[in-house]
mmCIF file with all atom_site columns, C-alpha atoms in Angstrom:
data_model
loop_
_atom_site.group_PDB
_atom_site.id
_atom_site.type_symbol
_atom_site.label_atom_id
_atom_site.label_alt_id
_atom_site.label_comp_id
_atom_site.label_asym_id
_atom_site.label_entity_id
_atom_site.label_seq_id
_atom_site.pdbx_PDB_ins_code
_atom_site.Cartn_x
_atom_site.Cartn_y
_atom_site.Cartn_z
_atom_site.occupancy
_atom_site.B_iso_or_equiv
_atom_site.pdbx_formal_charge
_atom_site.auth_seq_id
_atom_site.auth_comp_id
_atom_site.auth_asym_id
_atom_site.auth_atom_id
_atom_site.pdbx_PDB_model_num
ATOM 1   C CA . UNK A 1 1   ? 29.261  52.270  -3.414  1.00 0.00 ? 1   UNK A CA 1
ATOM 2   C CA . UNK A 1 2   ? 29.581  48.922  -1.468  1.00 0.00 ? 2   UNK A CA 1
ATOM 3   C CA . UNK A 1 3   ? 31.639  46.455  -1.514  1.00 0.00 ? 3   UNK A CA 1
ATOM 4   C CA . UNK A 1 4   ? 30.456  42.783  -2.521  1.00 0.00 ? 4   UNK A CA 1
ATOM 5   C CA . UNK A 1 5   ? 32.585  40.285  -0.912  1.00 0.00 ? 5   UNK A CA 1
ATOM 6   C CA . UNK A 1 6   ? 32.581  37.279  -2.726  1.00 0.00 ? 6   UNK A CA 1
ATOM 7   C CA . UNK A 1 7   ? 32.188  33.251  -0.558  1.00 0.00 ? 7   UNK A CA 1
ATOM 8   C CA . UNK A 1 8   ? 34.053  30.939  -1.979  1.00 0.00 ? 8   UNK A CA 1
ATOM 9   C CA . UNK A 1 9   ? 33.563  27.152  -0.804  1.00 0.00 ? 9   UNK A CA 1
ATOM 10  C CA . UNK A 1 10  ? 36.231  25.054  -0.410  1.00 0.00 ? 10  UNK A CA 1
ATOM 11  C CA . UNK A 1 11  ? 36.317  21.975  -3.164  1.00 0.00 ? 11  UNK A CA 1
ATOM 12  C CA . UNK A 1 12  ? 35.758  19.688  -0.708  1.00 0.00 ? 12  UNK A CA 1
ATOM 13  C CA . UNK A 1 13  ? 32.396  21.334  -0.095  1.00 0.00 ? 13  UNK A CA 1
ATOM 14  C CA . UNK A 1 14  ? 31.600  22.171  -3.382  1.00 0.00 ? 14  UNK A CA 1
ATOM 15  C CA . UNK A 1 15  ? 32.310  18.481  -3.818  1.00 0.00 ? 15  UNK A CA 1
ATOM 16  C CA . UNK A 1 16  ? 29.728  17.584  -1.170  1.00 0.00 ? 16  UNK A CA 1
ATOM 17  C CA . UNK A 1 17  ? 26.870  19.999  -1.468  1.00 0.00 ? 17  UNK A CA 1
ATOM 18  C CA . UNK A 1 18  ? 27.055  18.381  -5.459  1.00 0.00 ? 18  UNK A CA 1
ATOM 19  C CA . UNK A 1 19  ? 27.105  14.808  -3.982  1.00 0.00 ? 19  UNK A CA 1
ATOM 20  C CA . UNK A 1 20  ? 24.167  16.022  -1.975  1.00 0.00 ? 20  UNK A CA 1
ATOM 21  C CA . UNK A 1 21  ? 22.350  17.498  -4.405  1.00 0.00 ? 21  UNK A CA 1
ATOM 22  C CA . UNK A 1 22  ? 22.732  14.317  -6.896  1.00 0.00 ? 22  UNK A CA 1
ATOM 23  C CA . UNK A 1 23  ? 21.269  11.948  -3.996  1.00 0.00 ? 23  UNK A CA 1
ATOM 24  C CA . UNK A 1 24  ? 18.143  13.809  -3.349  1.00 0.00 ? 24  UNK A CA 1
ATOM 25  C CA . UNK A 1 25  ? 17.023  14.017  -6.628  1.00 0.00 ? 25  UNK A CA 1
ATOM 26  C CA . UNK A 1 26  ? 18.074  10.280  -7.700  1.00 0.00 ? 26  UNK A CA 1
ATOM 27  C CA . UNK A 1 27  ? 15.658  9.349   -4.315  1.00 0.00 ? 27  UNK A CA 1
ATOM 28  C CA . UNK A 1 28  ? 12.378  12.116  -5.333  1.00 0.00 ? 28  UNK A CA 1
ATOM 29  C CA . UNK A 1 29  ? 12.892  10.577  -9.045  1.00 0.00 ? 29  UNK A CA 1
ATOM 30  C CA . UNK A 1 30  ? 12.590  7.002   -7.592  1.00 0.00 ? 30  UNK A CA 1
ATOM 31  C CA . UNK A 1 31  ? 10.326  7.861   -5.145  1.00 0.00 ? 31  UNK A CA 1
ATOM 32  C CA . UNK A 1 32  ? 7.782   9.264   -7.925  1.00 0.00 ? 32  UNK A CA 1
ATOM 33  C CA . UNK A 1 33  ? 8.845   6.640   -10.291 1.00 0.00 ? 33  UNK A CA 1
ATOM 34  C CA . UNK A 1 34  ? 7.567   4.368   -7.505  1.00 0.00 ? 34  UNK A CA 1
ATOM 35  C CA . UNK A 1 35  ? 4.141   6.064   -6.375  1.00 0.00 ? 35  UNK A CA 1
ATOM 36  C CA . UNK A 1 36  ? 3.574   6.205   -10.518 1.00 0.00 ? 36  UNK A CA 1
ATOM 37  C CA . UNK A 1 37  ? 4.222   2.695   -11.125 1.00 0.00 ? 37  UNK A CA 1
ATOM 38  C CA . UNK A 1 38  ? 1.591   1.830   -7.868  1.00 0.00 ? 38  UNK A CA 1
ATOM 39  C CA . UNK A 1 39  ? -0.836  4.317   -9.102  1.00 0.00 ? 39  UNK A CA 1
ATOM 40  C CA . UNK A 1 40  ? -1.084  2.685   -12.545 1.00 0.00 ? 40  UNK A CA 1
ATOM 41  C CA . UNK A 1 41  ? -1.028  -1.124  -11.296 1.00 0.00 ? 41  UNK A CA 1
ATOM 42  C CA . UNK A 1 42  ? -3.803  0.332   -8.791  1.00 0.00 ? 42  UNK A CA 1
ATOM 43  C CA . UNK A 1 43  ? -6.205  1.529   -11.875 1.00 0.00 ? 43  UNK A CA 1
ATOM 44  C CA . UNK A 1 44  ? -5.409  -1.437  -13.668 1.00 0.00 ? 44  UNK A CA 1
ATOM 45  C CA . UNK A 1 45  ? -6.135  -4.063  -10.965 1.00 0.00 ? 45  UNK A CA 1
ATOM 46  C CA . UNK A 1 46  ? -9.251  -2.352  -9.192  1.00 0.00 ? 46  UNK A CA 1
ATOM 47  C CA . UNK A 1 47  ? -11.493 -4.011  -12.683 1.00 0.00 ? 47  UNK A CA 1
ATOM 48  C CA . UNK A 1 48  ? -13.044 -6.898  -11.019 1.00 0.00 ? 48  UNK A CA 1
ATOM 49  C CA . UNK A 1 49  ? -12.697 -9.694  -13.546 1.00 0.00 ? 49  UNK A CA 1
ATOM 50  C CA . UNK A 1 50  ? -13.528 -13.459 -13.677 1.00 0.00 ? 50  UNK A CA 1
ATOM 51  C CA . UNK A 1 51  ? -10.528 -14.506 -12.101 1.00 0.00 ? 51  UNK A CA 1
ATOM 52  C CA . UNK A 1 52  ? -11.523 -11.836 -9.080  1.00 0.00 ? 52  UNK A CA 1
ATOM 53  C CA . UNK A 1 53  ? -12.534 -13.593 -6.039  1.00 0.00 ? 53  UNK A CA 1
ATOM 54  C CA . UNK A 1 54  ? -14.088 -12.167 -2.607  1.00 0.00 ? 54  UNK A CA 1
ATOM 55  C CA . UNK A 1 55  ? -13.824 -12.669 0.548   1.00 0.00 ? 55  UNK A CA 1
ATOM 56  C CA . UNK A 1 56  ? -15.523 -11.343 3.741   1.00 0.00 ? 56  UNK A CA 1
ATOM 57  C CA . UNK A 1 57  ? -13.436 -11.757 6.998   1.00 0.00 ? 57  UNK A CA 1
ATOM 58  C CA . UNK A 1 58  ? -14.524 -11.301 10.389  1.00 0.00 ? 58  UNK A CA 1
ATOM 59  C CA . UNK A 1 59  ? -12.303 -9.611  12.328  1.00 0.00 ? 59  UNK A CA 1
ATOM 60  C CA . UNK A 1 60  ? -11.666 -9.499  15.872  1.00 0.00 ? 60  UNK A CA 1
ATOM 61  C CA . UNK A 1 61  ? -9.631  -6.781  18.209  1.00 0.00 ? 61  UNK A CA 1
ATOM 62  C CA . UNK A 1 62  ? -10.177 -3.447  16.378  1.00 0.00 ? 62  UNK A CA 1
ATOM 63  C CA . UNK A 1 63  ? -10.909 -0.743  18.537  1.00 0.00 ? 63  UNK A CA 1
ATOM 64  C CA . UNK A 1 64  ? -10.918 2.080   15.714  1.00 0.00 ? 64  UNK A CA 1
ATOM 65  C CA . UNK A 1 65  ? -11.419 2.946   11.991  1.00 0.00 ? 65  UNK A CA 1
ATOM 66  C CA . UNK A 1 66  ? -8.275  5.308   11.193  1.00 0.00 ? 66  UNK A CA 1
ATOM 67  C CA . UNK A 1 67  ? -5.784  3.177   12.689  1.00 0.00 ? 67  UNK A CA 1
ATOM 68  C CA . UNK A 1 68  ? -6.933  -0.812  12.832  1.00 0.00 ? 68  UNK A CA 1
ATOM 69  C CA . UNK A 1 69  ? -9.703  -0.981  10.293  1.00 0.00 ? 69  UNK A CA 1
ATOM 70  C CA . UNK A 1 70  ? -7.880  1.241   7.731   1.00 0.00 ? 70  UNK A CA 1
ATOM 71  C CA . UNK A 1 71  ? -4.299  0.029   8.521   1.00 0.00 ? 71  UNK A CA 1
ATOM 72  C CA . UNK A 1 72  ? -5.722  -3.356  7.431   1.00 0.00 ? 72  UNK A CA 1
ATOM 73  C CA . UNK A 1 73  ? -6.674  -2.015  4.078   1.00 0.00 ? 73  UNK A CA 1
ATOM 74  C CA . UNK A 1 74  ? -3.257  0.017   3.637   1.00 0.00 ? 74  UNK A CA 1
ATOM 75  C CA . UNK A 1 75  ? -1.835  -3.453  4.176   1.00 0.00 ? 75  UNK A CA 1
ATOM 76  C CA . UNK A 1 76  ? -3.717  -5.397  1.772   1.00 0.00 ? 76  UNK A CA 1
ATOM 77  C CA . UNK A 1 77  ? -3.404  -2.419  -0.597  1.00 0.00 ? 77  UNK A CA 1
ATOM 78  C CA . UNK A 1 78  ? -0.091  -2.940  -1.119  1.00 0.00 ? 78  UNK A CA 1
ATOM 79  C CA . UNK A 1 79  ? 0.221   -7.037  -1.240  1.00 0.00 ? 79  UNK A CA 1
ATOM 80  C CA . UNK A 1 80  ? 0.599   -8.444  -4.893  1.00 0.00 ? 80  UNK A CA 1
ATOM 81  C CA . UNK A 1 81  ? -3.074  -9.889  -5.920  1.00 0.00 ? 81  UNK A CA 1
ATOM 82  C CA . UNK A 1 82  ? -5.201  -7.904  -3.453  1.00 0.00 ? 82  UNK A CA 1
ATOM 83  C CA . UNK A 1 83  ? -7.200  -6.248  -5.751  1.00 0.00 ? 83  UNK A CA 1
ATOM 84  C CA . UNK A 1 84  ? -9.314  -4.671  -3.266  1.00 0.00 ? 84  UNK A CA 1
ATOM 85  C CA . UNK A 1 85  ? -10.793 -4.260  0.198   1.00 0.00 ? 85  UNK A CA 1
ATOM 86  C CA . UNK A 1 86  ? -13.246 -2.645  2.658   1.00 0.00 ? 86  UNK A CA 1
ATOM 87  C CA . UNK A 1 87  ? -12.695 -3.290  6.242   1.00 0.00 ? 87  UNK A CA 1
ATOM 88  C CA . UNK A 1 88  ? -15.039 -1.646  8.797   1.00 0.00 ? 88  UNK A CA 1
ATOM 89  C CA . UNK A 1 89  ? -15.060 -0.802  12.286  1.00 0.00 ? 89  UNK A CA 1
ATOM 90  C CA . UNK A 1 90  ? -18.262 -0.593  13.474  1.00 0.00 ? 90  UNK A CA 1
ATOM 91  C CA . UNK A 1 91  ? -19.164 -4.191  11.680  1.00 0.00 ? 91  UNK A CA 1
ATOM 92  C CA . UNK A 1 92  ? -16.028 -6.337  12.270  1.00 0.00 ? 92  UNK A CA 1
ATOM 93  C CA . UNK A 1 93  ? -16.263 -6.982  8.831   1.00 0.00 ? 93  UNK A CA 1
ATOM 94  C CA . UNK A 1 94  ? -13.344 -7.184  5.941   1.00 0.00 ? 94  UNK A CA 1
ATOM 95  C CA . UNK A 1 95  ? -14.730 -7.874  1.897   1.00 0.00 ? 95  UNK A CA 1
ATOM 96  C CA . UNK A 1 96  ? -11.690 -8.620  0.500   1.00 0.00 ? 96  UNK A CA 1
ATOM 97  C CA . UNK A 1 97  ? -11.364 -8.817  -3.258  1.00 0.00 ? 97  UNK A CA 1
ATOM 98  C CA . UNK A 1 98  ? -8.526  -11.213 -4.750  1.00 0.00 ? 98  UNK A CA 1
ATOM 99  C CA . UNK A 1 99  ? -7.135  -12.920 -7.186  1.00 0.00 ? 99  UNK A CA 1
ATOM 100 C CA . UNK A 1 100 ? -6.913  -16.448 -5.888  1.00 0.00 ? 100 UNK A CA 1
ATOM 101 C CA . UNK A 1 101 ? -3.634  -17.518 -8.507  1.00 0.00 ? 101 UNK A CA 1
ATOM 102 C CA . UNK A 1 102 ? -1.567  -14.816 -6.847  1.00 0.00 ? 102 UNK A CA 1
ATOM 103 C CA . UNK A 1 103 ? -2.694  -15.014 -3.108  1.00 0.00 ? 103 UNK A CA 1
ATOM 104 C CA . UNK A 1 104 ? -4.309  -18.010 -1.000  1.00 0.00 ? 104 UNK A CA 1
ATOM 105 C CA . UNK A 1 105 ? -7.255  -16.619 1.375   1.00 0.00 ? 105 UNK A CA 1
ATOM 106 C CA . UNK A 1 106 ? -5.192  -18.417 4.385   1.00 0.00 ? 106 UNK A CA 1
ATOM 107 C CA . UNK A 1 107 ? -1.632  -15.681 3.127   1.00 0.00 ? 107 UNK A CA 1
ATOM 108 C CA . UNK A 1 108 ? -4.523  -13.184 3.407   1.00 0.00 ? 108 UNK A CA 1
ATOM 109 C CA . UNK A 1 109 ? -5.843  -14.187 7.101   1.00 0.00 ? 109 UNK A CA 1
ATOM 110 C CA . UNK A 1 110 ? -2.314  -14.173 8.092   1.00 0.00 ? 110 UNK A CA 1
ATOM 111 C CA . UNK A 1 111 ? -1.435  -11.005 6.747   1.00 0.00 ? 111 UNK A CA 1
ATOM 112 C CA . UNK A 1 112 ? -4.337  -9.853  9.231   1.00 0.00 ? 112 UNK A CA 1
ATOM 113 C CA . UNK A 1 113 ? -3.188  -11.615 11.550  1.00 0.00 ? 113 UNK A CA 1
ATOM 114 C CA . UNK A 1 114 ? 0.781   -10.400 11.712  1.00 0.00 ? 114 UNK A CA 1
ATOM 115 C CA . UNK A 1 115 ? -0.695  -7.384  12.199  1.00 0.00 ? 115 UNK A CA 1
ATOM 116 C CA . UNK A 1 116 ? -2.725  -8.326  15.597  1.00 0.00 ? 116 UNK A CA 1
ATOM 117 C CA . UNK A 1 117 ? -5.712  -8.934  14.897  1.00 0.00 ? 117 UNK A CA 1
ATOM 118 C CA . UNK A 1 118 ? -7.930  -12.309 14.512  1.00 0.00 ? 118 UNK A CA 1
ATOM 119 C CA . UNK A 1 119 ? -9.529  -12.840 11.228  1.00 0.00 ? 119 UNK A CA 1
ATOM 120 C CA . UNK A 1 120 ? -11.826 -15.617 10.279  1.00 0.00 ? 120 UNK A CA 1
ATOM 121 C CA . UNK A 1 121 ? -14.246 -16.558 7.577   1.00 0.00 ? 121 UNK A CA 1
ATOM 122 C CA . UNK A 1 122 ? -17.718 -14.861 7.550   1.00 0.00 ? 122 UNK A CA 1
ATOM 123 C CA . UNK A 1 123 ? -18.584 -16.467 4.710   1.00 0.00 ? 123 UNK A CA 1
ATOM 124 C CA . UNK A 1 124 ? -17.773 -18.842 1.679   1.00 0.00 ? 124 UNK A CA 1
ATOM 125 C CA . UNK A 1 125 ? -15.837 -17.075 -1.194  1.00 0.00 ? 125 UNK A CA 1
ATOM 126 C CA . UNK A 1 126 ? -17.556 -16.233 -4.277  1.00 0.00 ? 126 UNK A CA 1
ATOM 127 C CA . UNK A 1 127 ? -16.191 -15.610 -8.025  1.00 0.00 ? 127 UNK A CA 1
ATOM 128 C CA . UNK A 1 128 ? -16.925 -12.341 -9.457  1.00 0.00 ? 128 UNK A CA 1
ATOM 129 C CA . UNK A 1 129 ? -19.021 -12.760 -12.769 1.00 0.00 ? 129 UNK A CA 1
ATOM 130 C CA . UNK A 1 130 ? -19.267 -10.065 -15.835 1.00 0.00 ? 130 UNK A CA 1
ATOM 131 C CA . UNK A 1 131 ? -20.523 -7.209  -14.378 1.00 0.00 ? 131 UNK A CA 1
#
């Protein structure tokens, strides 16, 4: 027969690795809390309704889709009032959907803007109607 040897941690340890243990799941539970929460104000605010304005942008010093044109989106995505948007590479172009009570179209061009590139109006805004 063998002999099991039993480890024993210190309390100090024990103490720690608990500690540890406690933090990681406290951040994954408010980390999921947080992607559910963005999910469901996502679904919710991608319905286009009368309040629902758009905007197309032209925008000046991309020189890719993954990074420029869709970091621009990932940006918007995540500013209160965006409701959606479509920025392009090849075209220059940004169609911007947004609800004009939470967000001005100028916060918008300087949101574009902060993150290096030039933005400017391609056309005049338009309200959404029933669809």
């Amino acid at each position: 027969m063998m002999n099991r040897q039993v480890i024993q941690f210190s309390p100090v340890r024990k103490t720690f690795f608990i500690a540890l243990l406690c933090m990681a799941s406290l951040f994954l539970s408010q980390e999921i809390k947080a992607q559910a929460v963005a999910k469901g104000k996502k679904e919710v605010s991608e319905q286009p309704d009368k309040k629902t304005t758009k905007l197309e942008l032209t925008v000046e010093g991309m020189s890719c889709q993954a990074g420029c044109a869709d970091g621009i989106d990932h940006l918007l995505s995540r500013r209160e009032g965006i409701v959606k948007s479509k920025t392009t590479y090849a075209t220059g172009i940004s169609s911007i959907w947004y609800d004009q009570s939470i967000i001005s179209e100028k916060e918008i061009i300087d949101l574009i803007g902060k993150r290096g590139f030039k933005a400017t109006v391609k056309t005049t805004k338009t309200k959404i109607e029933d669809q």
